[in-house]
XYZ file of N, CA and C in Angstrom:
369
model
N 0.763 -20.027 -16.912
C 0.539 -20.373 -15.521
C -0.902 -20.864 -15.357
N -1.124 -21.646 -14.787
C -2.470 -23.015 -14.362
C -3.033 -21.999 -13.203
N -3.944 -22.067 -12.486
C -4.437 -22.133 -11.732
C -5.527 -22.019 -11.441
N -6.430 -22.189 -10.155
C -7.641 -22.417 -10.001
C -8.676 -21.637 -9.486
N -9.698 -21.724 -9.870
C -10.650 -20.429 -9.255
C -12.039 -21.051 -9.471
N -13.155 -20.465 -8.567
C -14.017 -21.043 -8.564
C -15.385 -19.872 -8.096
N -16.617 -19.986 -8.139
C -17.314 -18.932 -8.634
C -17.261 -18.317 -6.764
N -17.601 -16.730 -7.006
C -17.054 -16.027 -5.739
C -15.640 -15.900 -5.911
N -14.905 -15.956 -6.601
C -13.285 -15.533 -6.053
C -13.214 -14.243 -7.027
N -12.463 -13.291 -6.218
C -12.179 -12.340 -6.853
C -10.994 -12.477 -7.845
N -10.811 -12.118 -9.168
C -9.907 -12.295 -10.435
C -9.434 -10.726 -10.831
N -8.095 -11.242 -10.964
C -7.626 -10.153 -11.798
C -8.108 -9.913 -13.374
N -8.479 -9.734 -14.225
C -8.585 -10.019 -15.655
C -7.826 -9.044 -16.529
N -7.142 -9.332 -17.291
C -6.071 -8.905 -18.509
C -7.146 -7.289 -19.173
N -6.387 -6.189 -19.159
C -7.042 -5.323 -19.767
C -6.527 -5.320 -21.247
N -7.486 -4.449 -22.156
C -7.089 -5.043 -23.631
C -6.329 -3.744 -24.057
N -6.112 -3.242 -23.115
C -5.349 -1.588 -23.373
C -4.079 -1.391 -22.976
N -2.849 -1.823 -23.897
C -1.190 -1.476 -22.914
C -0.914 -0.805 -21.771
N -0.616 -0.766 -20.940
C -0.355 -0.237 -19.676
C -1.332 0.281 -18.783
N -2.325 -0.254 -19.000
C -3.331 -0.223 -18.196
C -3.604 -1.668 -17.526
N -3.870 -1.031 -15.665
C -3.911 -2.053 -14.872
C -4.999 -2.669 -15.085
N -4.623 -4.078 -14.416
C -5.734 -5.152 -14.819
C -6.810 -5.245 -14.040
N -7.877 -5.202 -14.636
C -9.508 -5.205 -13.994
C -9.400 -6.008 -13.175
N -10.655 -5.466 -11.848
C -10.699 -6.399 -10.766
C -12.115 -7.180 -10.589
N -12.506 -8.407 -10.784
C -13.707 -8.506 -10.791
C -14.016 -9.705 -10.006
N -15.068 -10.280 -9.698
C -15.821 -11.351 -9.118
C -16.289 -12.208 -9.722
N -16.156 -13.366 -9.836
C -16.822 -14.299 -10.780
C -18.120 -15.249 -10.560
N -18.948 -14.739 -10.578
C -19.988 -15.445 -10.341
C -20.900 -16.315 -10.971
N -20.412 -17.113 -12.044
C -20.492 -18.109 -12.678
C -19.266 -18.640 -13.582
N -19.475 -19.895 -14.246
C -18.479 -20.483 -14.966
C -19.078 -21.466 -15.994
N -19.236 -21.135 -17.097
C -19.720 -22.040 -18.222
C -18.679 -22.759 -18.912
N -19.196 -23.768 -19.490
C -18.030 -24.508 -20.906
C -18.652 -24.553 -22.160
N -17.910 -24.241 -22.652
C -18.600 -23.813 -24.118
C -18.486 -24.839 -25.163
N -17.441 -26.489 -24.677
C -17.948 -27.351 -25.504
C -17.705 -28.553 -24.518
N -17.618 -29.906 -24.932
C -18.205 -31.165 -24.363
C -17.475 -31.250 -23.235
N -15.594 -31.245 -23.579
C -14.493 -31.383 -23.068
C -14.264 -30.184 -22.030
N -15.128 -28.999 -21.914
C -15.107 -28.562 -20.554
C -13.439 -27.107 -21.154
N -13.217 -27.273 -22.194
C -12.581 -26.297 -22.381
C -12.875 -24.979 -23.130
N -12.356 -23.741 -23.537
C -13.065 -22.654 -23.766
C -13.796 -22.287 -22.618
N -13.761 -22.156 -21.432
C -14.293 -21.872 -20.455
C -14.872 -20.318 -20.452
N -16.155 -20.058 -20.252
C -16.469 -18.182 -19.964
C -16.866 -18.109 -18.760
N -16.525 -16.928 -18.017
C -17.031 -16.955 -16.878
C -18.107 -15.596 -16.943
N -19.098 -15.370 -16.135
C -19.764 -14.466 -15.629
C -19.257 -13.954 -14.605
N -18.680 -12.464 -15.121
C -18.563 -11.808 -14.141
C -18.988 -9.978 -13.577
N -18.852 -9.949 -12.007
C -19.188 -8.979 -11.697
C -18.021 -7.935 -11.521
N -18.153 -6.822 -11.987
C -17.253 -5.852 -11.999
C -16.846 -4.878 -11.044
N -15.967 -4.510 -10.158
C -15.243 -3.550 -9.601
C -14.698 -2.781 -10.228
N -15.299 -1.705 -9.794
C -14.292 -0.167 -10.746
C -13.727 0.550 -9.357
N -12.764 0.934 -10.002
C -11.588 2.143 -9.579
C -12.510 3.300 -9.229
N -12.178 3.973 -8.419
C -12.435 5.064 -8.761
C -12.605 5.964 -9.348
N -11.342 6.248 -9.969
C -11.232 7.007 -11.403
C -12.047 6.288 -12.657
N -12.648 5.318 -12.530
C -13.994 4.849 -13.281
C -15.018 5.004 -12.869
N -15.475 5.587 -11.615
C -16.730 5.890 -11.711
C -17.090 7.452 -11.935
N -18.427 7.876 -12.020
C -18.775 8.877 -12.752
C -18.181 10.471 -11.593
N -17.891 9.714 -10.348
C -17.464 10.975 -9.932
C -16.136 11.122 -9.560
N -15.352 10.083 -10.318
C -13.933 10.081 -10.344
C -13.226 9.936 -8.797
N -11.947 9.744 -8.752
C -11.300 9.618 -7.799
C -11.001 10.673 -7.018
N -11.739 10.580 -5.600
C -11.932 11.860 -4.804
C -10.586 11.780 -3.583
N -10.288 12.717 -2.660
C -8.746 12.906 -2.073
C -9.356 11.664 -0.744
N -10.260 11.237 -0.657
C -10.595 10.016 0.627
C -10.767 8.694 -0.112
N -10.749 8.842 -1.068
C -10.457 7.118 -1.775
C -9.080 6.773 -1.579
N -8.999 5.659 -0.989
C -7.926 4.607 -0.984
C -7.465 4.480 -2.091
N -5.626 4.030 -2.338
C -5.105 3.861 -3.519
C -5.497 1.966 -3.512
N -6.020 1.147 -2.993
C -6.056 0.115 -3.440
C -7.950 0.206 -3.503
N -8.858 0.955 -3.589
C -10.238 0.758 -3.437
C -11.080 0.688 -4.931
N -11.634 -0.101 -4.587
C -12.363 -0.465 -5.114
C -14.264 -0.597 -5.090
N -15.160 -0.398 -5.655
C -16.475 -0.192 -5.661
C -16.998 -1.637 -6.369
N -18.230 -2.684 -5.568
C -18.566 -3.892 -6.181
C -19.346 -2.995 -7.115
N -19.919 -3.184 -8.513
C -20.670 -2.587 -9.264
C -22.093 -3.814 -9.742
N -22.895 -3.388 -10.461
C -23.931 -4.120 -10.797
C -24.061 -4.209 -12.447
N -22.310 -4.163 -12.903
C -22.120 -4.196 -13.982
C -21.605 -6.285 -14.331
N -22.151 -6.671 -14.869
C -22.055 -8.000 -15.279
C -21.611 -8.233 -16.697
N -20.804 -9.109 -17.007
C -20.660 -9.244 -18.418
C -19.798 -10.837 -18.303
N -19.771 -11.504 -19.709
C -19.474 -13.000 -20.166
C -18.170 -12.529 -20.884
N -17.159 -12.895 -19.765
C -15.859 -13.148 -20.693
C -15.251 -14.543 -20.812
N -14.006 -14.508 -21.217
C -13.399 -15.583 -21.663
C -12.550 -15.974 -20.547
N -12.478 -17.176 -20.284
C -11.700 -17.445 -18.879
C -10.165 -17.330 -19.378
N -9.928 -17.276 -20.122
C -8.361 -16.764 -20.829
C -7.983 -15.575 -20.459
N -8.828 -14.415 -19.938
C -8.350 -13.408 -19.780
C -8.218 -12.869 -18.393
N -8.401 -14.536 -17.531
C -8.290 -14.334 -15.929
C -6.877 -14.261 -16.101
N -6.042 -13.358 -15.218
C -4.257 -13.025 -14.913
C -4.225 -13.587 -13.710
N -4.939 -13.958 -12.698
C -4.814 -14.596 -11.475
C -5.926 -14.063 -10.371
N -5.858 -14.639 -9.038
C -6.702 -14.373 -8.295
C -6.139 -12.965 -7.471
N -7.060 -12.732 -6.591
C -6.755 -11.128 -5.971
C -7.473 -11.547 -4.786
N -7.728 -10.454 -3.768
C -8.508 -10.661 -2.784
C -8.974 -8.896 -2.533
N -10.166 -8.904 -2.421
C -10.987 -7.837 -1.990
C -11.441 -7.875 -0.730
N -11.077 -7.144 0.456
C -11.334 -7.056 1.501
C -12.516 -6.113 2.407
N -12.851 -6.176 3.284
C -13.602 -5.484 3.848
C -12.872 -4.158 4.375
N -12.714 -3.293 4.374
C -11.875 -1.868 5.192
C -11.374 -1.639 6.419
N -12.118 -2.717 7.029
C -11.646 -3.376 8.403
C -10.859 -3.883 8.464
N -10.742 -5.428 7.671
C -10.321 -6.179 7.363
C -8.811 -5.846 6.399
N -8.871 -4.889 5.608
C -7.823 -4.236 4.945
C -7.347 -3.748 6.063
N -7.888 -2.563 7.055
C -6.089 -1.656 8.088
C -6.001 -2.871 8.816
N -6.439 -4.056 9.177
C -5.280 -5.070 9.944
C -4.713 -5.963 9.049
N -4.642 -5.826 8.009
C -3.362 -6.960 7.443
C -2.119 -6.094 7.309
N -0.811 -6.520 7.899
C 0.288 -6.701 8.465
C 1.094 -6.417 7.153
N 0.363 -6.882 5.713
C 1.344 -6.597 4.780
C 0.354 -6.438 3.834
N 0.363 -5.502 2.801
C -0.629 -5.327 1.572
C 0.243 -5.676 0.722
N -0.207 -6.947 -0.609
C -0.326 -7.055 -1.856
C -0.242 -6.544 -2.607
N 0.407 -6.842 -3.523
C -0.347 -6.668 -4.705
C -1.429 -6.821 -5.639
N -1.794 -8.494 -5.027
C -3.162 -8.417 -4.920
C -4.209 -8.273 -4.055
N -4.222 -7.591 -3.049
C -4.782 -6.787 -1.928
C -6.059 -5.989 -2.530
N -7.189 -6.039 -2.600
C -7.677 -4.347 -2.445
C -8.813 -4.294 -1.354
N -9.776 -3.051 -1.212
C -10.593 -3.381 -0.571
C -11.954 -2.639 -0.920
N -12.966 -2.621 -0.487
C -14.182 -2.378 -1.044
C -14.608 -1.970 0.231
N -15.568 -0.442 0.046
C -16.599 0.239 1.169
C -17.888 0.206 0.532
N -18.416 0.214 -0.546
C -19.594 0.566 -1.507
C -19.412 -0.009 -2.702
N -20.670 -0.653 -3.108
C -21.394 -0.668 -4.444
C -21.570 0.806 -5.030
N -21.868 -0.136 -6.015
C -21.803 1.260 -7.170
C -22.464 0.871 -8.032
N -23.980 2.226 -8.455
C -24.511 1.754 -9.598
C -23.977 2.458 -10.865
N -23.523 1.498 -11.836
C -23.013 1.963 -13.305
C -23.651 3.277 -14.145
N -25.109 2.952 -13.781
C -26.024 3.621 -14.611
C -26.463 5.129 -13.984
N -26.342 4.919 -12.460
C -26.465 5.909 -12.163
C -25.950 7.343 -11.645
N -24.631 6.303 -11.126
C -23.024 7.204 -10.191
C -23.462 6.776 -9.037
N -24.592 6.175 -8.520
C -25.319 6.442 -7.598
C -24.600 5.034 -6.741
N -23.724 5.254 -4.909
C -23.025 4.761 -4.231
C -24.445 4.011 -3.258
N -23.666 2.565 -2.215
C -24.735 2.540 -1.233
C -23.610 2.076 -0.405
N -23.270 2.261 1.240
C -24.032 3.732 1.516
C -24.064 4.534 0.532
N -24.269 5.949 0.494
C -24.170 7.260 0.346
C -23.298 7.717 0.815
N -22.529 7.464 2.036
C -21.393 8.169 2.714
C -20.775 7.204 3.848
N -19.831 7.317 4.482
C -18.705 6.510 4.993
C -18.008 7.304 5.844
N -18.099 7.544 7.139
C -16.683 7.812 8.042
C -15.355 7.907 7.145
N -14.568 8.808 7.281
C -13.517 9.285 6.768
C -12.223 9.306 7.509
């Protein structure tokens, strides 16, 4: 399957682990790695699960939530599975129908530290 994406869109990307769901990330660049513009890598920014960050998935996390992180890394545009959309929490309780590719985001998250911004969120 073809399709198109361009830097800012949120991507699903292929996990390299059987039955594990596919990473959610942001792409904030797009290189070519030869003349013809194919082999494409993108730079991207990472969203973790909950149950990936250091203080795991607590009983007020959302089953579709997600944390933007300040984790970056150069993958292969081969391992985009399609686009997604990450929403604001607002913006998530008024849509009428949730996705599958739906999620939504309240906080960053630093990798290195556990450390959330805010710090805390209405419940």
């Amino acid at each position: 399957m073809v399709f198109r994406f361009e830097e800012g869109d949120a991507v699903l990307m292929r996990s390299s682990e059987p039955g594990k769901p596919s990473y959610v990330a942001r792409v904030e660049a797009i290189e070519a790695t030869d003349a013809r513009g194919s082999n494409a890598r993108v730079r991207v920014r990472w969203y973790y699960r909950p149950e990936e960050s250091m203080g795991g998935r607590r009983q007020f996390h959302g089953a579709k939530e997600v944390f933007l992180s300040d984790h970056f890394d150069l993958q292969s545009a081969d391992t985009i599975e399609g686009k997604c959309k990450v929403h604001s929490f607002s913006s998530y309780t008024k849509l009428s129908s949730v996705g599958n590719d739906d999620f939504f985001c309240r906080f960053e998250y630093n990798s290195a530290t556990g450390a959330f911004i805010p710090d805390r969120v209405a419940v």
